[in-house]
PDB file of C-alpha atoms in Angstrom:
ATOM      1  CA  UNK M   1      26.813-149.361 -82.440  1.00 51.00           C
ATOM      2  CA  UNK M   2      27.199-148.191 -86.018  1.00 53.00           C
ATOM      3  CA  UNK M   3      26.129-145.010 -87.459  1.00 52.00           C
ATOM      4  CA  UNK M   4      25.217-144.877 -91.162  1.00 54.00           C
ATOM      5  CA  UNK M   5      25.109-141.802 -93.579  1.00 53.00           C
ATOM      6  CA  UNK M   6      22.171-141.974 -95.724  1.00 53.00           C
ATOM      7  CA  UNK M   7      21.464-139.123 -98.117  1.00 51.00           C
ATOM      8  CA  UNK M   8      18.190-138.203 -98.798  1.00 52.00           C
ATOM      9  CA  UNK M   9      16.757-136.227-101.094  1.00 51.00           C
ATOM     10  CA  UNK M  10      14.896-133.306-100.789  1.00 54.00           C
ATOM     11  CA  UNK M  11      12.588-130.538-102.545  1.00 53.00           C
ATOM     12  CA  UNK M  12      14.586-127.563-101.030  1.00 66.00           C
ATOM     13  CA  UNK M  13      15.686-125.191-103.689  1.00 77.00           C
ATOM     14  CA  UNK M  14      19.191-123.318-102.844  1.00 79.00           C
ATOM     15  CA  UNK M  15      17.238-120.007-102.250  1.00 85.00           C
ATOM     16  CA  UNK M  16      15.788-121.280 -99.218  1.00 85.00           C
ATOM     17  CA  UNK M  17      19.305-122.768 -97.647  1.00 83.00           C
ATOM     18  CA  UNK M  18      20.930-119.091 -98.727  1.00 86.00           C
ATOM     19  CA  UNK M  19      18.037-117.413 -96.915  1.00 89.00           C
ATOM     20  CA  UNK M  20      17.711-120.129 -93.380  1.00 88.00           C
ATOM     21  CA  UNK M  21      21.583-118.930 -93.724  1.00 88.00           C
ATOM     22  CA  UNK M  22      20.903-115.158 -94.148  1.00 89.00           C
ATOM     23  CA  UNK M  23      18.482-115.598 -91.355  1.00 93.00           C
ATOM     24  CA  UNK M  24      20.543-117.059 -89.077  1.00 92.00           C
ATOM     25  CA  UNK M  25      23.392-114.641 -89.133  1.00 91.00           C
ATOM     26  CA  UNK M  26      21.188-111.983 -88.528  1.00 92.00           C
ATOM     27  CA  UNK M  27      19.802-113.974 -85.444  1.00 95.00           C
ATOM     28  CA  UNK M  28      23.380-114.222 -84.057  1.00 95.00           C
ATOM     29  CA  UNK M  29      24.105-110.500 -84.941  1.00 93.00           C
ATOM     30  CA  UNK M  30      21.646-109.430 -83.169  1.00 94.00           C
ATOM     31  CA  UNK M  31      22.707-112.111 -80.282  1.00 96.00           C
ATOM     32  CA  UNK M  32      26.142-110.870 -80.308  1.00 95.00           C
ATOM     33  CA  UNK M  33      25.035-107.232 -79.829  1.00 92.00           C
ATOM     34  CA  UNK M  34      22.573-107.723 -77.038  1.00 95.00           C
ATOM     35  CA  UNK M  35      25.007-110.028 -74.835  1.00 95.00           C
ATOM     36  CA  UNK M  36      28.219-108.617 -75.644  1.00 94.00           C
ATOM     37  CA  UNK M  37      27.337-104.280 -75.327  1.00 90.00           C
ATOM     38  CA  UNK M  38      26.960-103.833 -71.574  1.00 92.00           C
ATOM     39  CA  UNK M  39      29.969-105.972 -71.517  1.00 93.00           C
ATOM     40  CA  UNK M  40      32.081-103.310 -72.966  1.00 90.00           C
ATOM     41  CA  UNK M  41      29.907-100.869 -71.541  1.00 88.00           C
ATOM     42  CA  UNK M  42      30.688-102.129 -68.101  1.00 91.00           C
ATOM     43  CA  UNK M  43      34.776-102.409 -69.528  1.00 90.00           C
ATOM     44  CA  UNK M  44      35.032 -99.144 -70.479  1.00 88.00           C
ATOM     45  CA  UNK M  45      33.231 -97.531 -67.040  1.00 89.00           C
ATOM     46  CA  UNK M  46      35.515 -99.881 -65.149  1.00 91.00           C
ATOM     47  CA  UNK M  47      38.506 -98.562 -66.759  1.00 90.00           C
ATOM     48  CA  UNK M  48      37.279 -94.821 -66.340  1.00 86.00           C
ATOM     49  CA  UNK M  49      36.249 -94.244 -70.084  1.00 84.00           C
ATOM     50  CA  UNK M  50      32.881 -94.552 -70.556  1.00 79.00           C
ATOM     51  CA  UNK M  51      32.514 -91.087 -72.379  1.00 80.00           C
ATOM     52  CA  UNK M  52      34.659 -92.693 -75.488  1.00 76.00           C
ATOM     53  CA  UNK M  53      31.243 -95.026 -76.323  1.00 76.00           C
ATOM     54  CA  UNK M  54      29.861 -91.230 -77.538  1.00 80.00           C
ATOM     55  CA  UNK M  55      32.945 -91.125 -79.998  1.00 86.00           C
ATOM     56  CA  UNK M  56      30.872 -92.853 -83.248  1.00 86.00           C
ATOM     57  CA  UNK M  57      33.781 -94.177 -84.679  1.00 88.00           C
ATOM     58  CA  UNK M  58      34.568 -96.691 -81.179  1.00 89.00           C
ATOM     59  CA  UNK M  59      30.585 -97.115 -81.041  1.00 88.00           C
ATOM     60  CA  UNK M  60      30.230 -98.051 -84.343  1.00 90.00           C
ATOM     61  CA  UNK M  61      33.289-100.336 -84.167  1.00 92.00           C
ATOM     62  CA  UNK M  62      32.528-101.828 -80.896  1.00 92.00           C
ATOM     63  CA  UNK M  63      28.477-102.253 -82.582  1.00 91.00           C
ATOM     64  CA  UNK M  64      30.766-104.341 -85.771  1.00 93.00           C
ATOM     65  CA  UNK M  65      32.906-106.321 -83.450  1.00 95.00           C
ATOM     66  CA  UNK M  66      30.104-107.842 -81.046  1.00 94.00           C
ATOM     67  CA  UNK M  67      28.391-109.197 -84.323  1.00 94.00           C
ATOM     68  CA  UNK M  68      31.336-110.474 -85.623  1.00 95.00           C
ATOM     69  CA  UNK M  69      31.935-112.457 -82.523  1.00 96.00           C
ATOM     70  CA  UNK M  70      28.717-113.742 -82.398  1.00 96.00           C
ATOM     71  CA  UNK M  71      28.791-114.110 -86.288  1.00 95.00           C
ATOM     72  CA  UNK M  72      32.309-116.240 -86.342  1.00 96.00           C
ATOM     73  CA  UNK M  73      31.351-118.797 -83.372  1.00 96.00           C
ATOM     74  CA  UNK M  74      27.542-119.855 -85.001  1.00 94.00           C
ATOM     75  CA  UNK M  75      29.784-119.952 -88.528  1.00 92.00           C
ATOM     76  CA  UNK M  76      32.366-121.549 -87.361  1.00 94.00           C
ATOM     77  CA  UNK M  77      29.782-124.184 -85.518  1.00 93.00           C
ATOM     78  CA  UNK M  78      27.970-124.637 -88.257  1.00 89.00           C
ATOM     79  CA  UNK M  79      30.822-125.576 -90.372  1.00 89.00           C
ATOM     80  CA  UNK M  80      31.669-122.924 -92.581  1.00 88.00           C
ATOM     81  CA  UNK M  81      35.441-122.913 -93.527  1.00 90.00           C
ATOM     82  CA  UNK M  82      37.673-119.712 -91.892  1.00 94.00           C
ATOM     83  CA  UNK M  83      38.005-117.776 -95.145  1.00 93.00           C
ATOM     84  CA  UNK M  84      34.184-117.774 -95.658  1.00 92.00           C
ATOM     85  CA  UNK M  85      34.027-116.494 -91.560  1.00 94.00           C
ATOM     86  CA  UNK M  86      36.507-113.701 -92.524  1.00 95.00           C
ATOM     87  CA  UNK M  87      34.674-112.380 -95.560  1.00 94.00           C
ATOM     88  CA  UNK M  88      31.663-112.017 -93.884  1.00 93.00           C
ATOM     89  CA  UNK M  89      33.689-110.229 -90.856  1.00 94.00           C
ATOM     90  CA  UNK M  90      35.081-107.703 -93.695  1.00 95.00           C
ATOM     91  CA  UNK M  91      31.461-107.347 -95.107  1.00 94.00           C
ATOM     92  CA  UNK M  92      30.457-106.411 -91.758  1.00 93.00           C
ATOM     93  CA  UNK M  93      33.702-103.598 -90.917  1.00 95.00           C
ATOM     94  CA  UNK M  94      33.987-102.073 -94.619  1.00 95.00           C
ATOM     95  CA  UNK M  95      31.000-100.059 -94.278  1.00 95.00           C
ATOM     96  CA  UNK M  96      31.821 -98.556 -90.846  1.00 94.00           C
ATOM     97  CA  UNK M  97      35.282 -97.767 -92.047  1.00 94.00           C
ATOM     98  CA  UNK M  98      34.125 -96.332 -95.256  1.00 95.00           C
ATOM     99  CA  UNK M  99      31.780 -94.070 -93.209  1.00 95.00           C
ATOM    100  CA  UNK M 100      34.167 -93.069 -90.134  1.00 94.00           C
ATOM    101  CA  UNK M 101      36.504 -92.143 -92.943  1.00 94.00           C
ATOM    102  CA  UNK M 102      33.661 -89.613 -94.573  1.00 95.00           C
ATOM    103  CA  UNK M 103      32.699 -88.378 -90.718  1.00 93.00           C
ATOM    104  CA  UNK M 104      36.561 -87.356 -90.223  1.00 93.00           C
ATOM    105  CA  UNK M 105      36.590 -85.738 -93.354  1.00 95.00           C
ATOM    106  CA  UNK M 106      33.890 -83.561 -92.430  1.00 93.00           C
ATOM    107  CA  UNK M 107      31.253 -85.187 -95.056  1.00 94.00           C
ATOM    108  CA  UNK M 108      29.206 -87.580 -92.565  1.00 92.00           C
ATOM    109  CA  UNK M 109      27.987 -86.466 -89.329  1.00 90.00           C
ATOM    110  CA  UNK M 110      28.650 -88.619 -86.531  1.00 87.00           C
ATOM    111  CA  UNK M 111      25.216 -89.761 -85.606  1.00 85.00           C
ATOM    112  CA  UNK M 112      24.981 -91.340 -89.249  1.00 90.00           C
ATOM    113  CA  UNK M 113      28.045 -93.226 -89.027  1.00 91.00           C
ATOM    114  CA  UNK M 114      26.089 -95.899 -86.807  1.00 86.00           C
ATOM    115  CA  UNK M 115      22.876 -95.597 -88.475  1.00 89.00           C
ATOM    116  CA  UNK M 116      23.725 -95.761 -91.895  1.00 93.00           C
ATOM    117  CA  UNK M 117      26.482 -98.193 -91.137  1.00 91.00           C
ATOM    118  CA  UNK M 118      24.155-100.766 -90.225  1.00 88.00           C
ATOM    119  CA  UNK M 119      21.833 -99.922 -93.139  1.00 91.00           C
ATOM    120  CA  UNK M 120      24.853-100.380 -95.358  1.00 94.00           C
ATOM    121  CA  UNK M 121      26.140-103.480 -93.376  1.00 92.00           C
ATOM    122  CA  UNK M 122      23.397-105.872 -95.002  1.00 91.00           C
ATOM    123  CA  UNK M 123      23.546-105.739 -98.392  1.00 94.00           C
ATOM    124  CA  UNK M 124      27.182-105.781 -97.956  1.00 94.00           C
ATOM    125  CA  UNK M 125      26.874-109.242 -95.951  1.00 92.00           C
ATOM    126  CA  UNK M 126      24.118-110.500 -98.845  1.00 91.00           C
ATOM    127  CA  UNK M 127      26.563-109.390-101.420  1.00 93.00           C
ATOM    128  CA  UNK M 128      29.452-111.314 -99.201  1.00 91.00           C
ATOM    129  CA  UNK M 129      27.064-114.895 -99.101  1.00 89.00           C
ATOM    130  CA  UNK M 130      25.622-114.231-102.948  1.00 89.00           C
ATOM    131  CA  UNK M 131      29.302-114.759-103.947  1.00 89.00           C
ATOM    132  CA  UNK M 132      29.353-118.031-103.052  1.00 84.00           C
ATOM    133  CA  UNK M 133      25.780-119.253-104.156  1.00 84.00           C
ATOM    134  CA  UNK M 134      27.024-122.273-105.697  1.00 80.00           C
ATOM    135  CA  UNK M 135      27.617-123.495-102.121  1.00 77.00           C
ATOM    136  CA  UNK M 136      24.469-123.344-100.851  1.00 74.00           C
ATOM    137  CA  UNK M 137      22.815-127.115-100.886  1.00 70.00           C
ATOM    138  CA  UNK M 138      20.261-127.534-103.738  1.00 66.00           C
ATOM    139  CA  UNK M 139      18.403-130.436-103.115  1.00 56.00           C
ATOM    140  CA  UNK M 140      20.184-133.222-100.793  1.00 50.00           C
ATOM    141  CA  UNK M 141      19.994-133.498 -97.098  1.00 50.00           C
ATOM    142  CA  UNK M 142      22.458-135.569 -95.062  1.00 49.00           C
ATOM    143  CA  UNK M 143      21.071-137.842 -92.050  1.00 49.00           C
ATOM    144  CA  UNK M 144      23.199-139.778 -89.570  1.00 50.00           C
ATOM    145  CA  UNK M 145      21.201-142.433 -88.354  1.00 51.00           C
ATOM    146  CA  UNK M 146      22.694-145.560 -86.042  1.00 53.00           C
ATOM    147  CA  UNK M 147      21.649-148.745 -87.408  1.00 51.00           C
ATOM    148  CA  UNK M 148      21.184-150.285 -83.985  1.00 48.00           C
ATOM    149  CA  UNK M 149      18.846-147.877 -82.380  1.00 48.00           C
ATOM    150  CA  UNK M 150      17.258-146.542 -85.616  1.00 46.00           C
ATOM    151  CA  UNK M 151      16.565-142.788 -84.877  1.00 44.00           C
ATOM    152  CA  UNK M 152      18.014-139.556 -86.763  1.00 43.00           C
ATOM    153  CA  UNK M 153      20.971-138.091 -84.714  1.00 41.00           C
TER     154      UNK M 153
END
């Protein structure tokens, strides 16, 4: 059996691939947080330390680190390159750092760390992907087709 490539052509401007991709991460984000929290949860009560998920600077990084687990492996499946994985992962830490910085210097209270921390954590992530606009497709789709059975793969 061979397979073929053939390239077809498409009317999909780049907005929409930059947005399916937007979408996507946000759809494994929220994945990663769901599956992965009473995972630590159940860690951390295991290990006798349950009462550190209050602390908002371990909640908010435990909150970053189950999306950027979830983030890397649909990235990394989808075939985006390991530097492009790791600037999203810093687009989705700087803003909690930023902000448990301001809550230990008195300026943020702890609550807001997580809250605002997500607010802050999207545009940072659409700033992150609008770097690299020039890689989203603009108008060609690739097929693999086998020439002996004759059916997209």
């Amino acid at each position: 059996m061979t397979v073929s490539q053939t390239v077809e052509q498409t009317t999909a401007p780049r907005w929409r691939h930059f947005f399916r991709h937007a979408l996507e991460m946000f759809v494994a984000m929220t994945v990663g947080l769901v599956l992965l929290a009473p995972v630590w949860v159940a860690a951390l009560d295991r290990i006798g330390l349950s009462d550190s998920l209050t602390r908002p600077a371990l909640d908010s990084l435990i909150a970053a680190t189950d999306m950027a687990i979830a983030m890397t492996i649909w990235m990394l499946y989808r075939g985006h390159d390991r530097a492009r994985v790791a600037e999203m992962a810093v687009a989705m830490y700087a803003p909690y750092l930023v902000l448990i910085v301001l809550h230990w210097l008195g300026f943020l209270s702890g609550e807001h760390v997580v809250m605002v921390g997500h607010g802050l954590m999207i545009p940072a992530i659409v700033v992150a992907m609008l770097a690299h606009w020039d890689e989203y497709p603009e108008h060609q789709l690739v097929w693999y087709t086998s020439d002996s059975v004759g059916h997209l793969r």
